[in-house]
Short mmCIF file of C-alpha atoms in Angstrom, two decimals:
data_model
loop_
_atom_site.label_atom_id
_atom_site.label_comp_id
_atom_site.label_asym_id
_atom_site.label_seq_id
_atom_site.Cartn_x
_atom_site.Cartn_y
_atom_site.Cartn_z
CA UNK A 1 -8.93 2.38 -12.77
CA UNK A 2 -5.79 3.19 -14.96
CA UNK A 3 -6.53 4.14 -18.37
CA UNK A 4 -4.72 5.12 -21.38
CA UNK A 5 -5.51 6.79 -24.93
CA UNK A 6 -8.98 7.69 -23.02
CA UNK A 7 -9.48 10.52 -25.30
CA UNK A 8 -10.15 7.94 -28.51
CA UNK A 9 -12.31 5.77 -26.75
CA UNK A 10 -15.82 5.08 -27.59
CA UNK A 11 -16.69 1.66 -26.06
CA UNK A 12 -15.59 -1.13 -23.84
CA UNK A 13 -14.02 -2.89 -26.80
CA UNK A 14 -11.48 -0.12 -27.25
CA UNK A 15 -10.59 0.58 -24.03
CA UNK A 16 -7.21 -0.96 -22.88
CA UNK A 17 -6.28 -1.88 -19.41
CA UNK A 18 -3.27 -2.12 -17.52
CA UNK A 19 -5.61 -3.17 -14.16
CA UNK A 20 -5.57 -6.94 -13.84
CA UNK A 21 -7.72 -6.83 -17.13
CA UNK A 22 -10.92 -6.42 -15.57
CA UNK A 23 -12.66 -5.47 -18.07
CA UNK A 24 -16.04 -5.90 -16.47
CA UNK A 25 -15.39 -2.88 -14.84
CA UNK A 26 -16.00 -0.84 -17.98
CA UNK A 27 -18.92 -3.36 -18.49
CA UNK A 28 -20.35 -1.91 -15.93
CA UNK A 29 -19.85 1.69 -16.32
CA UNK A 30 -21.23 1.25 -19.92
CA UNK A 31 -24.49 -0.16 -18.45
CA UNK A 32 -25.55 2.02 -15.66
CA UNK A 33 -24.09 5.20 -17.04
CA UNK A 34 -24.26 4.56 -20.81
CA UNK A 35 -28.05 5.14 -20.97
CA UNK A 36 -27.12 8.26 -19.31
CA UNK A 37 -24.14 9.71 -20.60
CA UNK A 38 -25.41 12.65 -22.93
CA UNK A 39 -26.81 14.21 -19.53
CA UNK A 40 -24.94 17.07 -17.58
CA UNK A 41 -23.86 14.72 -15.34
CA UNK A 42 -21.86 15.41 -12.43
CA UNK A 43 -19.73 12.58 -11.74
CA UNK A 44 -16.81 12.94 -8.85
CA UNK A 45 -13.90 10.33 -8.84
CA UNK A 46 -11.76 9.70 -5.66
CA UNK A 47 -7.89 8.15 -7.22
CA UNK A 48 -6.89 10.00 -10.39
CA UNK A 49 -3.41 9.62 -10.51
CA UNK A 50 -2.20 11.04 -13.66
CA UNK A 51 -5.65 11.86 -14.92
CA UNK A 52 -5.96 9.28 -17.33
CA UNK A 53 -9.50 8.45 -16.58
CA UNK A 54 -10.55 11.60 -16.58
CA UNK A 55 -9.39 11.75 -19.96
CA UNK A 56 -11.94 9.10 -20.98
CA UNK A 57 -14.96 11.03 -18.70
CA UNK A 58 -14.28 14.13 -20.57
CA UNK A 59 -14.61 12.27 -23.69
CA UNK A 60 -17.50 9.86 -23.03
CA UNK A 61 -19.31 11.91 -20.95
CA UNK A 62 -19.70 15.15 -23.24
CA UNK A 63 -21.77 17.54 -21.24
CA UNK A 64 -20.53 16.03 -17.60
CA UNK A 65 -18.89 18.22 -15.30
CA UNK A 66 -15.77 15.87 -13.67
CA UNK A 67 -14.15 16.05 -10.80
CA UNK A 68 -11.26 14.41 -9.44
CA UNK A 69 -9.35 13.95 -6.03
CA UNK A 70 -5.82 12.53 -5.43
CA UNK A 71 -3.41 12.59 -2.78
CA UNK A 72 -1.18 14.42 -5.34
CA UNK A 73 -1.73 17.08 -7.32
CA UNK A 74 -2.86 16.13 -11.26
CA UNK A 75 -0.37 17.35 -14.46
CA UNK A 76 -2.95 15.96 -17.08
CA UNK A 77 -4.77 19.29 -18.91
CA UNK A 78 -8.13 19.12 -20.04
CA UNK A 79 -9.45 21.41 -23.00
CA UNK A 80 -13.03 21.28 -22.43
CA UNK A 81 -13.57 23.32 -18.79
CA UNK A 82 -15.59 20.83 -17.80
CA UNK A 83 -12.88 19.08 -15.64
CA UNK A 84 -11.26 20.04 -11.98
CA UNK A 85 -8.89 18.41 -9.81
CA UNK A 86 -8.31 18.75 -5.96
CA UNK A 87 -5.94 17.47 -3.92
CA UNK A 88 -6.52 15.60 -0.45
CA UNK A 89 -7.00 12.27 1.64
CA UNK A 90 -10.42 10.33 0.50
CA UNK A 91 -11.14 10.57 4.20
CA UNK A 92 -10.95 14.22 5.13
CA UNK A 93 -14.87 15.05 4.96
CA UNK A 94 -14.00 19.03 4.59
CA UNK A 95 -12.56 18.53 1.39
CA UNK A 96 -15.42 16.12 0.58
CA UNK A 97 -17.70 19.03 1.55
CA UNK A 98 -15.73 21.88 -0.18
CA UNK A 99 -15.69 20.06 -3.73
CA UNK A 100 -19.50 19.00 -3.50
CA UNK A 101 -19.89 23.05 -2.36
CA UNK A 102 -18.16 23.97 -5.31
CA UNK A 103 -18.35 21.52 -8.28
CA UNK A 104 -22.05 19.92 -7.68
CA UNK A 105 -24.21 21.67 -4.54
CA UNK A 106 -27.10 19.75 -5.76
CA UNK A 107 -25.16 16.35 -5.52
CA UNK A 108 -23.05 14.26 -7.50
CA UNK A 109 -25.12 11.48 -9.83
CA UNK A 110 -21.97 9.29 -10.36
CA UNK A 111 -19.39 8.90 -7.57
CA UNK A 112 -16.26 6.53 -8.33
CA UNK A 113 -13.67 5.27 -5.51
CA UNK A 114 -10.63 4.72 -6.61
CA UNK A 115 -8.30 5.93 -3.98
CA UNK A 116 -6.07 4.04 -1.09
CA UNK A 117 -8.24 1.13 -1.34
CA UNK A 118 -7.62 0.83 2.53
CA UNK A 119 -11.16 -0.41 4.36
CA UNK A 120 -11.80 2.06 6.76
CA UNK A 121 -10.57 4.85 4.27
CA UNK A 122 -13.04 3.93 1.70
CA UNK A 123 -15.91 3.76 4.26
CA UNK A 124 -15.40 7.27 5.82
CA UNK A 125 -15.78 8.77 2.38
CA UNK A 126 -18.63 6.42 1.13
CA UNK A 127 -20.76 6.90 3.87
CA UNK A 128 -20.26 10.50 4.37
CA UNK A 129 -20.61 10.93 0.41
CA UNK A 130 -23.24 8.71 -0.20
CA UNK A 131 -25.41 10.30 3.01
CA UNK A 132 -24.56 13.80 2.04
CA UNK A 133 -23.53 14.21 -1.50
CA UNK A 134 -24.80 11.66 -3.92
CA UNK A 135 -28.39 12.35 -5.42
CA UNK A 136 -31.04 9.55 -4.97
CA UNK A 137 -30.47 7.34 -7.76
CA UNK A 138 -27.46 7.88 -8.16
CA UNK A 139 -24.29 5.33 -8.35
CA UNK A 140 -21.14 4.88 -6.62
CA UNK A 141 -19.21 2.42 -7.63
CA UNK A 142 -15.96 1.28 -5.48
CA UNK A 143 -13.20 -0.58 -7.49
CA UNK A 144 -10.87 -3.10 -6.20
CA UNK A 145 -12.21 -4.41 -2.70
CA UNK A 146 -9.74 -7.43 -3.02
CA UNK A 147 -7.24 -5.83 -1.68
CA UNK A 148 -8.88 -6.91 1.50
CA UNK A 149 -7.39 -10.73 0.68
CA UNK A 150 -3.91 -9.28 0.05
CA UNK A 151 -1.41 -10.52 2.91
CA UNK A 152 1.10 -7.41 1.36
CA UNK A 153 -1.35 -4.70 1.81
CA UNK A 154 -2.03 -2.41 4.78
CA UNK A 155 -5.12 -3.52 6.33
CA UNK A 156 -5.34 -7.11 4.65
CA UNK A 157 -4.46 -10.61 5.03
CA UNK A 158 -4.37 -13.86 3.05
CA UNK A 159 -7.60 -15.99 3.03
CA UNK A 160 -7.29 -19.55 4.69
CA UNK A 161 -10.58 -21.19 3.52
CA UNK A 162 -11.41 -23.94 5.89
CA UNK A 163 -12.74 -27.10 4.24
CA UNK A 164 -16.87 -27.78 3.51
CA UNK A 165 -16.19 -30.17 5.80
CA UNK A 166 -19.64 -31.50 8.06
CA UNK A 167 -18.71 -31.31 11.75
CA UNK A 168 -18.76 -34.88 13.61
CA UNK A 169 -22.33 -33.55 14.83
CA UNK A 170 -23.45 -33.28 11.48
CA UNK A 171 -22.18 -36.05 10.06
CA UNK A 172 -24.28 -38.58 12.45
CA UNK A 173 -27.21 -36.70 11.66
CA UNK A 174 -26.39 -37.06 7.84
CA UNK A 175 -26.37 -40.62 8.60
CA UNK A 176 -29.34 -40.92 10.55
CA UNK A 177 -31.08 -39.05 7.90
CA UNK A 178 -29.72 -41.40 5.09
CA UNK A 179 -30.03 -44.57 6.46
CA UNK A 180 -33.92 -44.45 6.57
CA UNK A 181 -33.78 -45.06 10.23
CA UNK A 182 -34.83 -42.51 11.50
CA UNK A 183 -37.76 -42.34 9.34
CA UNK A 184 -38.96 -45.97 10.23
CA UNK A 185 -39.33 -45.10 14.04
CA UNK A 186 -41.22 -42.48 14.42
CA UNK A 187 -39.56 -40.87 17.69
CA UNK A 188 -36.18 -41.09 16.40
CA UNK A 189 -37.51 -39.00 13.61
CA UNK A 190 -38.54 -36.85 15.53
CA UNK A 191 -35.46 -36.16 17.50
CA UNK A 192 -33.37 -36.15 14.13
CA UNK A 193 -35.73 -33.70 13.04
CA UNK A 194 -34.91 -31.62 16.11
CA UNK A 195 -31.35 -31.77 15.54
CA UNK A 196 -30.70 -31.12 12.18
CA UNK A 197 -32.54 -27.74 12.92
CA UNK A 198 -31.09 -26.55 16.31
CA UNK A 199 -27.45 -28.22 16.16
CA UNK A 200 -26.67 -27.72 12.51
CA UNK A 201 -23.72 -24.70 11.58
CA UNK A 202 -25.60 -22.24 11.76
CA UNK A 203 -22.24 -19.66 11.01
CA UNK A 204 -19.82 -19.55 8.28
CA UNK A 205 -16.20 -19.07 7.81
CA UNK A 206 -15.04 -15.98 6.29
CA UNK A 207 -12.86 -13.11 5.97
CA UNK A 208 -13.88 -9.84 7.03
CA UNK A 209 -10.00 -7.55 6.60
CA UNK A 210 -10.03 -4.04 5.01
CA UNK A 211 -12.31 -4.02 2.15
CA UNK A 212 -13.76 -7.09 2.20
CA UNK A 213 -15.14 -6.38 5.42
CA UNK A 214 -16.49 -3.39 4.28
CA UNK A 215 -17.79 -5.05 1.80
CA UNK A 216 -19.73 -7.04 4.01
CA UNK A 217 -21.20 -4.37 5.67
CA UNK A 218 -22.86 -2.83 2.84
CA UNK A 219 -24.53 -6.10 2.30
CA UNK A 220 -25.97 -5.87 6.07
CA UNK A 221 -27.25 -2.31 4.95
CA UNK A 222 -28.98 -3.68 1.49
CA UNK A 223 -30.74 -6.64 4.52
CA UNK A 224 -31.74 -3.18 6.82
CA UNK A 225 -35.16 -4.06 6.27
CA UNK A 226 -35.09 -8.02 7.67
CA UNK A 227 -32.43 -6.62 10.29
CA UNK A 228 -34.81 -4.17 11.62
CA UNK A 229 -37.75 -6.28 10.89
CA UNK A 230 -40.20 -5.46 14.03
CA UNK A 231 -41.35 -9.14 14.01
CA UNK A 232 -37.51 -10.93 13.96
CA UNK A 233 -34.91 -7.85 13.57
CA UNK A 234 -34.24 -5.21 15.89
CA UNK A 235 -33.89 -1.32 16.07
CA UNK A 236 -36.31 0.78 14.58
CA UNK A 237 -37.65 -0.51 10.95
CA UNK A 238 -36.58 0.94 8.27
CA UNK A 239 -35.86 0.16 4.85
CA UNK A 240 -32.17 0.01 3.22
CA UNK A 241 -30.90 3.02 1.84
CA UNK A 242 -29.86 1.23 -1.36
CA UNK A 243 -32.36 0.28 -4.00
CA UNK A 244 -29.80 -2.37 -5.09
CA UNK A 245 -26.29 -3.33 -4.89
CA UNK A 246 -23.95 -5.38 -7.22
CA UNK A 247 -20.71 -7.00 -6.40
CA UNK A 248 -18.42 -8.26 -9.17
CA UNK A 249 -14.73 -9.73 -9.06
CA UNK A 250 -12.99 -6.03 -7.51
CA UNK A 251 -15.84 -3.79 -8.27
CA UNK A 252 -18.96 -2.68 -6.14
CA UNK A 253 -21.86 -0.77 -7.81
CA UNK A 254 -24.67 0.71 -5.42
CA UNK A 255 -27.47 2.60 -6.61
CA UNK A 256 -28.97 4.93 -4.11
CA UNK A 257 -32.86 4.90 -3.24
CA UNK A 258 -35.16 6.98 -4.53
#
């Protein structure tokens, strides 16, 4: 998130973006931390660049203690004391360790990714963050997954969607089905019946590079409790470790369970 002016900001209306306008982004942050942001929050945001949305923390969030991490060291200045920046790689869990230590030991409430935007990057420091350092309840929200469907960056690749077409297979049994055959004899109806449920698709296309595919496995973690079902899943049961999980055009919001 690149923001500018942040210090004058007081809603989602008077926020500018120079981000591919998504301004549902700031939707967002507005409705799962606006009912929250007079608390002494401690919110921790991985991809500050020059600071400039740490500007807009500080200011909307007036008893939070911020933190920020970038790859390079920050030049913005903040007058309240409330703000710190370190510098390091999203992915080295000892500085993930040493700013929790130091800037929230009882856990962050609001974590924000921000960073390389690279898929396995992103899920070293989620999971290691979200398992070690955000409090239950809390929300991490990752911003701009789609780089996974971007041919130019490091770990993606353009998306060749393959057409809804029915496979031969599944076109006879459409017609079967439609003609009204195979409901006037009754073993052909049968057997139709039987094929439409065992020789049907059964899986989909899709893309699973750099952050969409990570993506796509925090959506088998929010189904942990059908995977590990002890009737039809496997492993031991448990339930997910998300109470829920939104995903929006380039923006992920999890909310930790209780």
């Amino acid at each position: 998130m690149r923001v500018s002016n942040a210090a004058s900001m007081k809603s989602v209306d008077e926020v500018p973006i120079d981000k591919m306008g998504l301004r549902h982004y700031f939707v967002n942050y507005e409705k799962y931390i606006g009912p929250l942001r007079m608390q002494p929050l401690r919110l921790l945001e991985l991809g500050i660049a020059r600071g400039d949305s740490l500007r807009h923390w500080e200011s909307w969030l007036p008893n939070a203690k911020i933190t920020g991490l970038d790859i390079k060291p920050c030049e913005a200045r903040f007058e309240s004391g409330r703000v710190r920046c370190y510098v390091g790689e999203q992915q080295d869990r000892a500085v993930l360790d040493r700013m929790a230590a130091e800037r929230a030991p009882r856990g962050f409430d609001v974590i924000i990714d921000d960073a390389s935007h690279v898929g396995q990057l992103s899920r070293i420091s989620f999971w290691h963050l979200f398992e070690n350092h955000l409090k239950p309840g809390g929300y991490y929200f990752i911003e701009d997954w789609g780089t996974g469907y971007w041919r130019q960056y490091p770990d993606g690749k353009s998306y060749h969607p393959r057409p809804p077409r029915l496979s031969p297979r599944e076109r006879l049994l459409d017609r079967l089905h439609r003609s009204g055959l195979a409901q006037a004899v009754s073993p052909l109806g049968k057997l139709t019946g039987w094929m439409r449920w065992n020789l049907v698709r059964r899986r989909f296309h899709g893309h699973d590079r750099g952050m969409v595919g990570f993506v796509k496995e925090l959506i088998d973690e929010c189904g942990a409790e059908d995977m590990t079902h002890p009737d039809f899943g496997a492993g031991t049961p448990r339930a997910s470790r998300f109470a829920w999980m939104r995903v929006s055009l380039g923006h992920v919001v999890i909310r930790k369970a209780g």
